[in-house]
Short mmCIF file of C-alpha atoms in Angstrom, two decimals:
data_model
loop_
_atom_site.label_atom_id
_atom_site.label_comp_id
_atom_site.label_asym_id
_atom_site.label_seq_id
_atom_site.Cartn_x
_atom_site.Cartn_y
_atom_site.Cartn_z
CA MET A 1 74.49 64.11 51.28
CA GLU A 2 75.43 62.01 54.31
CA TRP A 3 78.63 64.07 54.69
CA VAL A 4 76.59 67.30 54.64
CA ASP A 5 74.26 65.90 57.31
CA MET A 6 77.20 64.92 59.50
CA SER A 7 78.75 68.35 58.99
CA SER A 8 75.57 70.11 60.05
CA MET A 9 75.13 67.74 63.02
CA ALA A 10 78.74 68.33 64.08
CA ALA A 11 78.36 72.10 63.77
CA SER A 12 75.17 72.07 65.83
CA ILE A 13 76.95 70.56 68.85
CA GLY A 14 80.23 72.40 68.27
CA VAL A 15 82.54 69.50 67.34
CA SER A 16 84.40 68.38 64.21
CA VAL A 17 83.02 65.69 61.87
CA ALA A 18 85.83 63.33 63.01
CA VAL A 19 84.84 63.78 66.66
CA LEU A 20 81.14 63.29 65.83
CA ARG A 21 81.96 60.07 63.98
CA PHE A 22 83.95 58.87 66.99
CA LEU A 23 81.13 59.79 69.40
CA LEU A 24 78.55 57.90 67.33
CA CYS A 25 80.77 54.80 67.20
CA PHE A 26 81.58 55.19 70.89
CA VAL A 27 77.91 55.33 71.90
CA ALA A 28 77.29 52.38 69.54
CA THR A 29 79.52 50.25 71.80
CA ILE A 30 76.50 50.02 74.16
CA PRO A 31 74.13 48.14 71.77
CA VAL A 32 77.10 46.26 70.26
CA SER A 33 78.15 45.06 73.73
CA PHE A 34 74.56 44.08 74.55
CA ALA A 35 74.37 41.95 71.38
CA TRP A 36 77.44 40.01 72.58
CA ARG A 37 75.17 38.36 75.16
CA ILE A 38 73.11 36.56 72.50
CA VAL A 39 76.06 35.28 70.43
CA PRO A 40 76.30 31.45 70.81
CA SER A 41 79.45 29.54 71.86
CA GLY A 42 82.75 30.76 73.29
CA ILE A 43 84.49 30.90 69.89
CA GLY A 44 81.53 32.82 68.44
CA LYS A 45 81.77 35.35 71.26
CA HIS A 46 85.53 35.83 70.75
CA LEU A 47 85.02 36.30 67.01
CA TYR A 48 82.16 38.75 67.58
CA ALA A 49 84.19 40.70 70.17
CA ALA A 50 87.19 41.03 67.82
CA ALA A 51 85.20 41.73 64.63
CA SER A 52 82.88 44.32 66.23
CA GLY A 53 85.86 46.12 67.80
CA ALA A 54 87.76 46.19 64.50
CA LEU A 55 84.65 47.40 62.61
CA LEU A 56 83.94 50.21 65.07
CA SER A 57 87.63 51.24 64.88
CA TYR A 58 87.43 51.31 61.07
CA LEU A 59 84.23 53.39 61.08
CA SER A 60 85.63 55.79 63.66
CA PHE A 61 89.28 56.22 62.69
CA GLY A 62 89.68 54.59 59.28
CA PHE A 63 91.46 51.42 58.11
CA SER A 64 94.92 52.52 59.30
CA SER A 65 93.80 52.36 62.95
CA ASN A 66 93.52 48.57 62.86
CA LEU A 67 97.00 48.35 61.31
CA HIS A 68 98.32 50.44 64.23
CA PHE A 69 96.54 48.19 66.73
CA LEU A 70 98.07 45.09 65.11
CA VAL A 71 101.60 46.23 66.00
CA PRO A 72 101.42 46.06 69.83
CA MET A 73 99.08 43.05 69.59
CA THR A 74 101.68 41.22 67.47
CA ILE A 75 104.53 42.30 69.77
CA GLY A 76 102.67 40.94 72.81
CA TYR A 77 101.61 37.63 71.27
CA ALA A 78 104.97 36.98 69.60
CA SER A 79 106.90 37.65 72.83
CA MET A 80 104.62 35.24 74.73
CA ALA A 81 105.09 32.56 72.05
CA VAL A 82 108.85 32.98 71.58
CA TYR A 83 110.36 33.92 74.97
CA ARG A 84 108.03 33.45 77.92
CA PRO A 85 110.59 34.17 80.72
CA LYS A 86 110.93 37.81 79.59
CA CYS A 87 107.74 38.32 77.54
CA GLY A 88 106.34 40.87 80.03
CA ILE A 89 109.32 43.22 80.01
CA ILE A 90 109.79 42.87 76.22
CA THR A 91 106.14 43.78 75.57
CA PHE A 92 106.34 46.64 78.08
CA PHE A 93 109.27 48.41 76.42
CA LEU A 94 108.44 47.64 72.78
CA GLY A 95 104.74 48.43 73.29
CA PHE A 96 105.55 51.77 74.91
CA ALA A 97 108.15 52.55 72.23
CA TYR A 98 105.55 52.13 69.47
CA LEU A 99 102.98 54.16 71.41
CA ILE A 100 105.49 56.99 71.94
CA GLY A 101 106.32 56.90 68.22
CA CYS A 102 102.62 57.31 67.37
CA HIS A 103 102.23 60.12 69.92
CA VAL A 104 105.15 62.00 68.33
CA PHE A 105 104.12 61.31 64.72
CA TYR A 106 100.47 62.29 65.15
CA MET A 107 101.03 64.98 67.82
CA SER A 108 97.86 63.59 69.34
CA GLY A 109 97.81 66.00 72.29
CA ASP A 110 97.57 69.01 69.96
CA ALA A 111 94.82 67.29 67.97
CA TRP A 112 92.77 66.55 71.13
CA LYS A 113 93.32 70.10 72.42
CA GLU A 114 92.05 71.58 69.15
CA GLY A 115 88.97 69.34 69.09
CA GLY A 116 90.36 66.66 66.76
CA ILE A 117 90.55 62.90 67.26
CA ASP A 118 92.71 60.00 66.13
CA SER A 119 93.27 56.38 67.08
CA THR A 120 96.09 57.15 69.53
CA GLY A 121 93.70 57.22 72.51
CA ALA A 122 92.46 53.70 71.71
CA LEU A 123 96.07 52.60 71.12
CA MET A 124 96.91 53.84 74.65
CA VAL A 125 94.30 51.51 76.18
CA LEU A 126 95.31 48.62 73.92
CA THR A 127 98.98 48.98 74.89
CA LEU A 128 98.14 48.52 78.58
CA LYS A 129 96.03 45.45 77.77
CA VAL A 130 98.74 43.65 75.77
CA ILE A 131 101.37 44.46 78.43
CA SER A 132 99.24 43.10 81.29
CA CYS A 133 98.45 39.95 79.27
CA ALA A 134 102.16 39.27 78.63
CA MET A 135 103.14 40.02 82.24
CA ASN A 136 100.42 37.71 83.56
CA TYR A 137 101.59 34.92 81.23
CA ASN A 138 105.14 35.56 82.49
CA ASP A 139 103.88 35.32 86.10
CA GLY A 140 102.23 31.99 85.25
CA MET A 141 105.61 30.23 85.17
CA LEU A 142 106.81 31.67 88.52
CA LYS A 143 106.41 30.01 91.92
CA GLU A 144 103.27 31.18 93.69
CA GLU A 145 105.03 31.78 97.04
CA GLY A 146 106.97 34.80 95.77
CA LEU A 147 104.01 36.47 94.05
CA ARG A 148 101.81 39.31 95.31
CA GLU A 149 98.07 38.78 95.67
CA ALA A 150 97.29 40.60 92.39
CA GLN A 151 99.84 38.42 90.54
CA LYS A 152 98.35 35.23 91.97
CA LYS A 153 94.85 36.34 91.02
CA HIS A 154 95.56 37.37 87.42
CA ARG A 155 98.39 35.11 86.27
CA LEU A 156 97.89 32.95 83.18
CA ILE A 157 99.11 29.35 83.26
CA GLN A 158 98.22 28.72 79.62
CA MET A 159 98.78 31.04 76.68
CA PRO A 160 95.50 32.40 75.22
CA SER A 161 94.66 31.19 71.71
CA LEU A 162 94.97 33.76 68.93
CA ILE A 163 91.19 34.25 68.66
CA GLU A 164 90.88 34.63 72.46
CA TYR A 165 93.68 37.19 72.39
CA PHE A 166 92.12 39.23 69.55
CA GLY A 167 88.73 39.14 71.28
CA TYR A 168 90.30 40.36 74.53
CA CYS A 169 92.19 43.19 72.83
CA LEU A 170 89.38 44.63 70.68
CA CYS A 171 86.31 43.49 72.62
CA CYS A 172 83.23 45.33 71.27
CA GLY A 173 85.12 48.62 71.02
CA SER A 174 86.04 48.67 74.72
CA HIS A 175 89.55 49.78 73.68
CA PHE A 176 88.16 53.20 72.65
CA ALA A 177 88.32 54.67 76.16
CA GLY A 178 88.75 51.67 78.47
CA PRO A 179 88.34 50.57 81.08
CA VAL A 180 91.39 48.32 81.13
CA TYR A 181 90.53 44.82 82.36
CA GLU A 182 92.41 41.58 82.93
CA THR A 183 92.79 38.77 80.38
CA LYS A 184 91.72 36.18 82.96
CA ASP A 185 88.50 38.11 83.69
CA TYR A 186 87.72 38.38 79.97
CA LEU A 187 88.26 34.63 79.43
CA GLU A 188 86.15 33.63 82.46
CA TRP A 189 83.37 36.02 81.38
CA THR A 190 83.35 34.59 77.84
CA GLU A 191 83.46 30.97 79.04
CA GLY A 192 80.90 31.48 81.85
CA LYS A 193 83.35 30.62 84.62
CA GLY A 194 84.22 32.18 87.99
CA ILE A 195 81.63 34.74 89.10
CA TRP A 196 79.88 34.34 85.71
CA ASP A 197 79.31 30.61 86.28
CA THR A 198 75.59 29.74 86.08
CA SER A 199 75.95 25.93 86.40
CA ASP A 200 75.01 25.94 90.12
CA LYS A 201 71.61 27.50 89.40
CA ARG A 202 73.13 30.91 90.09
CA LYS A 203 71.40 33.64 88.15
CA GLN A 204 73.39 36.41 86.57
CA PRO A 205 72.22 39.84 87.76
CA SER A 206 70.32 42.10 85.38
CA PRO A 207 72.63 44.82 84.04
CA PHE A 208 69.87 47.16 82.89
CA GLY A 209 69.41 49.25 86.05
CA ALA A 210 73.13 49.97 86.36
CA THR A 211 73.37 50.66 82.60
CA VAL A 212 70.54 53.21 82.70
CA ARG A 213 72.18 54.91 85.68
CA ALA A 214 75.50 55.18 83.79
CA ILE A 215 73.77 56.57 80.66
CA PHE A 216 71.83 59.10 82.76
CA GLN A 217 75.09 60.13 84.45
CA ALA A 218 76.72 60.53 81.01
CA GLY A 219 73.89 62.83 79.88
CA ILE A 220 74.27 65.09 82.93
CA CYS A 221 78.07 65.21 82.49
CA MET A 222 77.84 66.16 78.81
CA ALA A 223 75.22 68.86 79.51
CA LEU A 224 77.38 70.40 82.23
CA TYR A 225 80.48 70.28 80.03
CA LEU A 226 78.72 71.96 77.07
CA TYR A 227 77.36 74.64 79.42
CA LEU A 228 80.69 75.39 81.11
CA VAL A 229 83.27 75.05 78.33
CA PRO A 230 82.46 78.33 76.47
CA GLN A 231 82.80 80.25 79.73
CA TYR A 232 86.27 78.95 80.65
CA PRO A 233 88.43 78.71 77.49
CA LEU A 234 92.01 77.48 77.98
CA THR A 235 93.30 80.29 75.75
CA ARG A 236 92.54 82.75 78.59
CA PHE A 237 95.75 81.72 80.41
CA THR A 238 97.93 83.48 77.80
CA GLU A 239 95.67 86.51 77.26
CA PRO A 240 96.70 89.92 78.73
CA VAL A 241 93.41 90.19 80.63
CA TYR A 242 94.30 87.11 82.70
CA GLN A 243 97.60 88.68 83.80
CA GLU A 244 95.73 91.77 85.03
CA TRP A 245 93.62 89.74 87.48
CA GLY A 246 94.50 89.37 91.16
CA PHE A 247 95.83 86.14 92.70
CA LEU A 248 92.46 84.86 93.93
CA ARG A 249 90.71 85.49 90.62
CA LYS A 250 93.53 83.76 88.69
CA PHE A 251 93.41 80.78 91.00
CA SER A 252 89.60 80.56 90.86
CA TYR A 253 89.85 80.54 87.05
CA GLN A 254 92.38 77.69 87.21
CA TYR A 255 89.97 75.80 89.46
CA MET A 256 87.00 76.34 87.12
CA ALA A 257 89.03 75.43 84.01
CA GLY A 258 90.04 72.12 85.64
CA PHE A 259 86.51 71.55 86.97
CA THR A 260 85.07 72.12 83.46
CA ALA A 261 87.56 69.82 81.70
CA ARG A 262 86.85 66.96 84.12
CA TRP A 263 83.20 66.71 83.00
CA LYS A 264 84.35 65.68 79.52
CA TYR A 265 86.19 62.71 81.04
CA TYR A 266 83.24 61.92 83.31
CA PHE A 267 81.03 61.72 80.20
CA ILE A 268 83.44 59.46 78.27
CA TRP A 269 83.94 57.09 81.20
CA SER A 270 80.20 56.95 81.95
CA ILE A 271 79.49 55.77 78.38
CA SER A 272 82.27 53.15 78.53
CA GLU A 273 80.94 52.06 81.94
CA ALA A 274 77.45 51.56 80.45
CA SER A 275 78.96 49.51 77.60
CA ILE A 276 80.93 47.19 79.89
CA ILE A 277 78.02 46.79 82.33
CA ILE A 278 75.43 45.86 79.69
CA SER A 279 77.74 43.20 78.25
CA GLY A 280 78.02 41.54 81.68
CA LEU A 281 81.81 41.94 81.92
CA GLY A 282 81.36 44.82 84.37
CA PHE A 283 79.90 42.48 87.01
CA SER A 284 82.38 42.05 89.88
CA GLY A 285 80.48 39.99 92.47
CA TRP A 286 77.91 40.55 95.20
CA THR A 287 77.86 42.75 98.29
CA ASN A 288 78.10 41.08 101.70
CA ASP A 289 74.75 42.45 102.91
CA ALA A 290 71.86 40.37 104.23
CA SER A 291 70.23 40.86 100.81
CA PRO A 292 73.23 40.81 98.43
CA LYS A 293 73.28 43.35 95.59
CA PRO A 294 75.38 43.05 92.42
CA LYS A 295 78.56 45.12 92.16
CA TRP A 296 79.74 46.59 88.85
CA ASP A 297 83.18 47.83 89.94
CA ARG A 298 85.05 46.34 86.98
CA ALA A 299 83.37 48.91 84.71
CA LYS A 300 83.83 51.87 87.05
CA ASN A 301 86.52 54.31 85.97
CA VAL A 302 85.66 57.37 88.07
CA ASP A 303 83.94 58.33 91.31
CA ILE A 304 82.82 61.89 90.55
CA LEU A 305 82.11 62.98 94.13
CA GLY A 306 85.26 61.18 95.26
CA VAL A 307 87.34 63.37 92.90
CA GLU A 308 85.61 66.68 93.58
CA LEU A 309 85.50 66.21 97.38
CA ALA A 310 88.75 64.27 97.91
CA LYS A 311 89.98 64.78 101.50
CA SER A 312 93.52 63.88 100.49
CA ALA A 313 95.59 63.80 97.28
CA VAL A 314 96.37 60.16 98.10
CA GLN A 315 92.71 59.36 97.32
CA ILE A 316 92.83 60.80 93.77
CA PRO A 317 94.33 57.70 92.02
CA LEU A 318 91.66 55.59 93.76
CA VAL A 319 88.77 57.62 92.31
CA TRP A 320 90.10 59.04 88.99
CA ASN A 321 90.78 56.84 85.93
CA ILE A 322 90.45 53.99 88.42
CA GLN A 323 91.30 51.06 86.14
CA VAL A 324 94.44 52.72 84.72
CA SER A 325 95.51 53.67 88.25
CA THR A 326 95.01 50.02 89.26
CA TRP A 327 97.05 48.92 86.22
CA LEU A 328 99.88 51.30 87.15
CA ARG A 329 99.85 50.01 90.74
CA HIS A 330 99.96 46.32 89.73
CA TYR A 331 102.31 46.52 86.74
CA VAL A 332 104.66 49.39 87.65
CA TYR A 333 104.52 50.58 91.28
CA GLU A 334 104.37 47.20 93.06
CA ARG A 335 106.90 45.58 90.71
CA LEU A 336 109.47 48.28 91.49
CA VAL A 337 109.32 47.45 95.21
CA GLN A 338 111.74 44.76 96.33
CA ASN A 339 110.31 42.00 98.53
CA GLY A 340 110.43 42.91 102.20
CA LYS A 341 110.91 46.64 101.51
CA LYS A 342 108.47 49.55 101.54
CA ALA A 343 107.68 51.74 98.55
CA GLY A 344 109.10 55.26 98.64
CA PHE A 345 109.12 58.47 96.61
CA PHE A 346 111.19 56.81 93.83
CA GLN A 347 108.45 54.24 93.09
CA LEU A 348 105.81 56.97 93.17
CA LEU A 349 107.78 59.24 90.82
CA ALA A 350 108.65 56.36 88.44
CA THR A 351 104.97 55.35 88.25
CA GLN A 352 103.87 58.93 87.57
CA THR A 353 106.57 59.22 84.87
CA VAL A 354 105.27 56.07 83.13
CA SER A 355 101.78 57.57 83.31
CA ALA A 356 103.08 60.82 81.77
CA VAL A 357 104.87 59.00 78.91
CA TRP A 358 101.72 56.91 78.30
CA HIS A 359 99.71 60.11 77.81
CA GLY A 360 102.26 61.61 75.40
CA LEU A 361 105.62 63.41 75.33
CA TYR A 362 104.29 66.89 76.08
CA PRO A 363 105.92 69.15 78.70
CA GLY A 364 102.48 69.75 80.24
CA TYR A 365 101.94 66.03 80.86
CA MET A 366 105.43 65.61 82.33
CA MET A 367 104.99 68.59 84.62
CA PHE A 368 101.52 67.46 85.70
CA PHE A 369 102.64 63.97 86.70
CA VAL A 370 105.78 65.18 88.50
CA GLN A 371 103.51 67.68 90.23
CA SER A 372 101.09 64.91 91.18
CA ALA A 373 103.92 62.89 92.76
CA LEU A 374 104.86 65.97 94.83
CA MET A 375 101.17 66.60 95.60
CA ILE A 376 100.65 63.06 96.95
CA ALA A 377 103.88 63.17 98.98
CA GLY A 378 102.85 66.53 100.51
CA SER A 379 99.39 65.21 101.34
CA ARG A 380 100.94 62.23 103.13
CA VAL A 381 102.93 64.65 105.32
CA ILE A 382 99.74 66.47 106.37
CA TYR A 383 98.07 63.12 107.06
CA ARG A 384 100.97 61.94 109.26
CA TRP A 385 100.81 65.19 111.24
CA GLN A 386 97.06 64.73 111.62
CA GLN A 387 97.56 61.17 112.93
CA ALA A 388 100.17 62.43 115.41
CA ILE A 389 97.60 64.70 117.10
CA SER A 390 96.05 63.21 120.22
CA PRO A 391 92.49 61.84 119.76
CA GLN A 392 91.42 64.10 122.64
CA MET A 393 92.12 67.12 120.40
CA ALA A 394 89.27 66.25 118.01
CA MET A 395 88.78 69.78 116.66
CA LEU A 396 92.44 70.14 115.75
CA ARG A 397 92.40 66.75 113.99
CA LYS A 398 89.31 67.81 112.02
CA GLY A 399 91.07 71.07 111.19
CA MET A 400 93.99 69.11 109.72
CA VAL A 401 91.54 67.04 107.63
CA PHE A 402 90.08 70.29 106.25
CA ILE A 403 93.57 71.68 105.58
CA ASN A 404 94.41 68.51 103.60
CA PHE A 405 91.18 68.94 101.60
CA LEU A 406 92.03 72.59 100.77
CA TYR A 407 95.62 71.61 99.91
CA THR A 408 94.34 68.91 97.52
CA VAL A 409 91.89 71.29 95.80
CA LEU A 410 94.57 73.94 95.37
CA VAL A 411 97.44 71.75 94.15
CA LEU A 412 95.29 69.43 91.98
CA ASN A 413 93.67 72.23 89.99
CA TYR A 414 96.93 74.18 89.75
CA SER A 415 98.72 71.06 88.45
CA ALA A 416 95.87 70.15 86.05
CA VAL A 417 96.54 73.27 83.96
CA GLY A 418 99.64 71.56 82.55
CA PHE A 419 97.56 68.50 81.60
CA MET A 420 95.11 70.74 79.72
CA VAL A 421 97.32 73.28 77.92
CA LEU A 422 100.28 70.89 77.25
CA SER A 423 102.85 73.41 75.95
CA LEU A 424 105.76 74.47 78.16
CA HIS A 425 105.14 78.20 77.64
CA GLU A 426 101.43 78.07 78.52
CA THR A 427 102.03 75.77 81.50
CA LEU A 428 104.77 77.97 82.98
CA THR A 429 102.70 81.11 82.29
CA ALA A 430 99.74 79.68 84.22
CA TYR A 431 101.91 78.32 87.06
CA GLY A 432 103.90 81.57 87.32
CA SER A 433 100.72 83.67 87.42
CA VAL A 434 99.97 82.24 90.87
CA TYR A 435 103.62 82.37 91.98
CA TYR A 436 104.14 78.60 91.55
CA ILE A 437 102.23 78.08 94.79
CA GLY A 438 101.16 74.55 93.80
CA THR A 439 104.82 73.53 93.36
CA ILE A 440 106.33 75.40 96.31
CA LEU A 441 103.72 74.24 98.85
CA PRO A 442 104.28 70.44 98.42
CA VAL A 443 108.08 70.90 98.41
CA VAL A 444 107.92 72.98 101.63
CA LEU A 445 105.71 70.33 103.26
CA ILE A 446 108.11 67.52 102.26
CA LEU A 447 111.10 69.48 103.65
CA LEU A 448 109.18 70.36 106.83
CA SER A 449 108.48 66.66 107.42
CA TYR A 450 112.20 66.26 108.16
CA VAL A 451 112.22 69.25 110.51
CA VAL A 452 108.90 68.43 112.23
CA PRO A 453 108.66 64.62 112.07
CA ALA A 454 105.28 63.14 112.96
CA LYS A 455 105.34 61.09 116.14
CA PRO A 456 102.58 58.59 116.98
CA SER A 457 99.90 60.13 119.20
CA ARG A 458 99.95 57.02 121.39
CA PRO A 459 103.29 55.52 122.37
CA LYS A 460 103.58 51.76 121.99
CA PRO A 461 102.98 49.96 125.31
CA ARG A 462 106.21 48.86 126.93
CA LYS A 463 106.61 45.17 127.61
CA GLU A 464 106.53 44.22 131.27
CA GLU A 465 109.86 42.93 132.42
#
C-alpha cells in the first residue's frame, strides 16, 4: 500500500519513486539537522551525525550506498594513519579512482538525465571531504612559513578520532548534495569552539530567519523549474524542427534550456543551505557593521542573481557551486602553482579537468569544463582591455563591461548544453547548430590578446633622478 502511495505521489509531481524517496530524505535533513542541536555531549553529537547520515543514505539509496561510502572513508583514514607525509596525495588519487569506477559502473549521468537517482552524487561530495581532511592532516606536519593562508587556517595538527571522522563525513545527510565544509570547522562547531564558543557570554545567533529564507527560496526555485521544464526539453536539440530554426532562435533555445536546468540546482542547494543553517554549522561570523548581523556563508552554495547577471565569466566560480569551487581552488588550483610564480592557463585547465572527472567521464562534461576554461580566459582578455581604457572614456569602459556580460551569457549557455545532454553526438549537434560560436569566440579573443596586448591606462610614475 505504501509503495502504491509513493507511486501515485511520484506520478503527480512527474518524478520516479526513487527520486521521490531521495527528495523526502533530502528534505528530512532539515529537521534531522535541527535535532543535532539538542543532542548532549561532543561524542553524542558525532554519533548522531554519523548515524543519522547513514540512516538517511540507507532510506534513500539502499544498504549498498553505505558500503560505497565506506571505501573512500577507509582510504582516507588509513592513509592518514599509515603514511602521513603523503596521505593527501594518496587519498586524492585513490578516492578519485574509486569515484570514477562508480561513475562508469552506474553510468550515473545517464540515470540523472533520465530522471533516475543513485548514491553517486553523495559519493562525489564525500570524496571531496575525505581528500580535504587528509590534505589538511598532511599540511599539519609542514612548517607554517611555507603554507598559504587557506592551508594555515584549515590544517589539522592532530588526527581526528574515528567517531569524529565518521561524524564529519556523514553529518546529518549533508553529503547528499553538499555543501563541502572543512574538518576543522566541523570539529570546532561540534565542540563549541572558535566562532561557536559561548563561554564568553557570547550568544549564538538564531538560525530560524535564515532557514525560512532558504526554504522559501527553494519553493520558488522548484515552482519555476516545474513550470519551465516541459517547455524546454533537452531532446529538442536532436529533433529536425530544431535544425530548421534560424541562428537566433537556436541560441535563444540554448539559453532557455540552460536557464531552466539551473533552477533545479538552485532548489537542491537551497534545501541543503537550510539544513546546514538550522544545525548551526552554516554560521560563519558577524558582519563588521555598527550593529553586527550573523553571516551564513558556510552554507551558501549559489548566488542566483550573481549567476544570472554575471558581468564576467571569471565571477561564475565565485557564485555557482561556491563550496566546490572553493575546494577546487584550495586543493587543486593553488597547489599547482609554485611558490613565487603566478597561475596561468595550465592551472586553470587542470582544475577544470579535475572538476570534469569529478562529475563523470562523459564527453559532455569534458567539453563543458574545457569550454569553461576557454570562457574564463576570454573574459579576462576583455577585462584587461577594459582596464586599459582611460578613465576619462567612461562610456567606452561601460560598453566593455556590457560586452563582457553579453559574452558571458552567450558562452556560458552555449557551453552548458554539453553539461546537460552529456553525449558527444548531442553536444556536437547543439554546438554545430550555432556554428561553434561559443568555442570560436573565446579562442579568437585569446589569440587577439597577443596581437592587441592591453597596456595600463596610466603609466607608472617615473622615479625622480
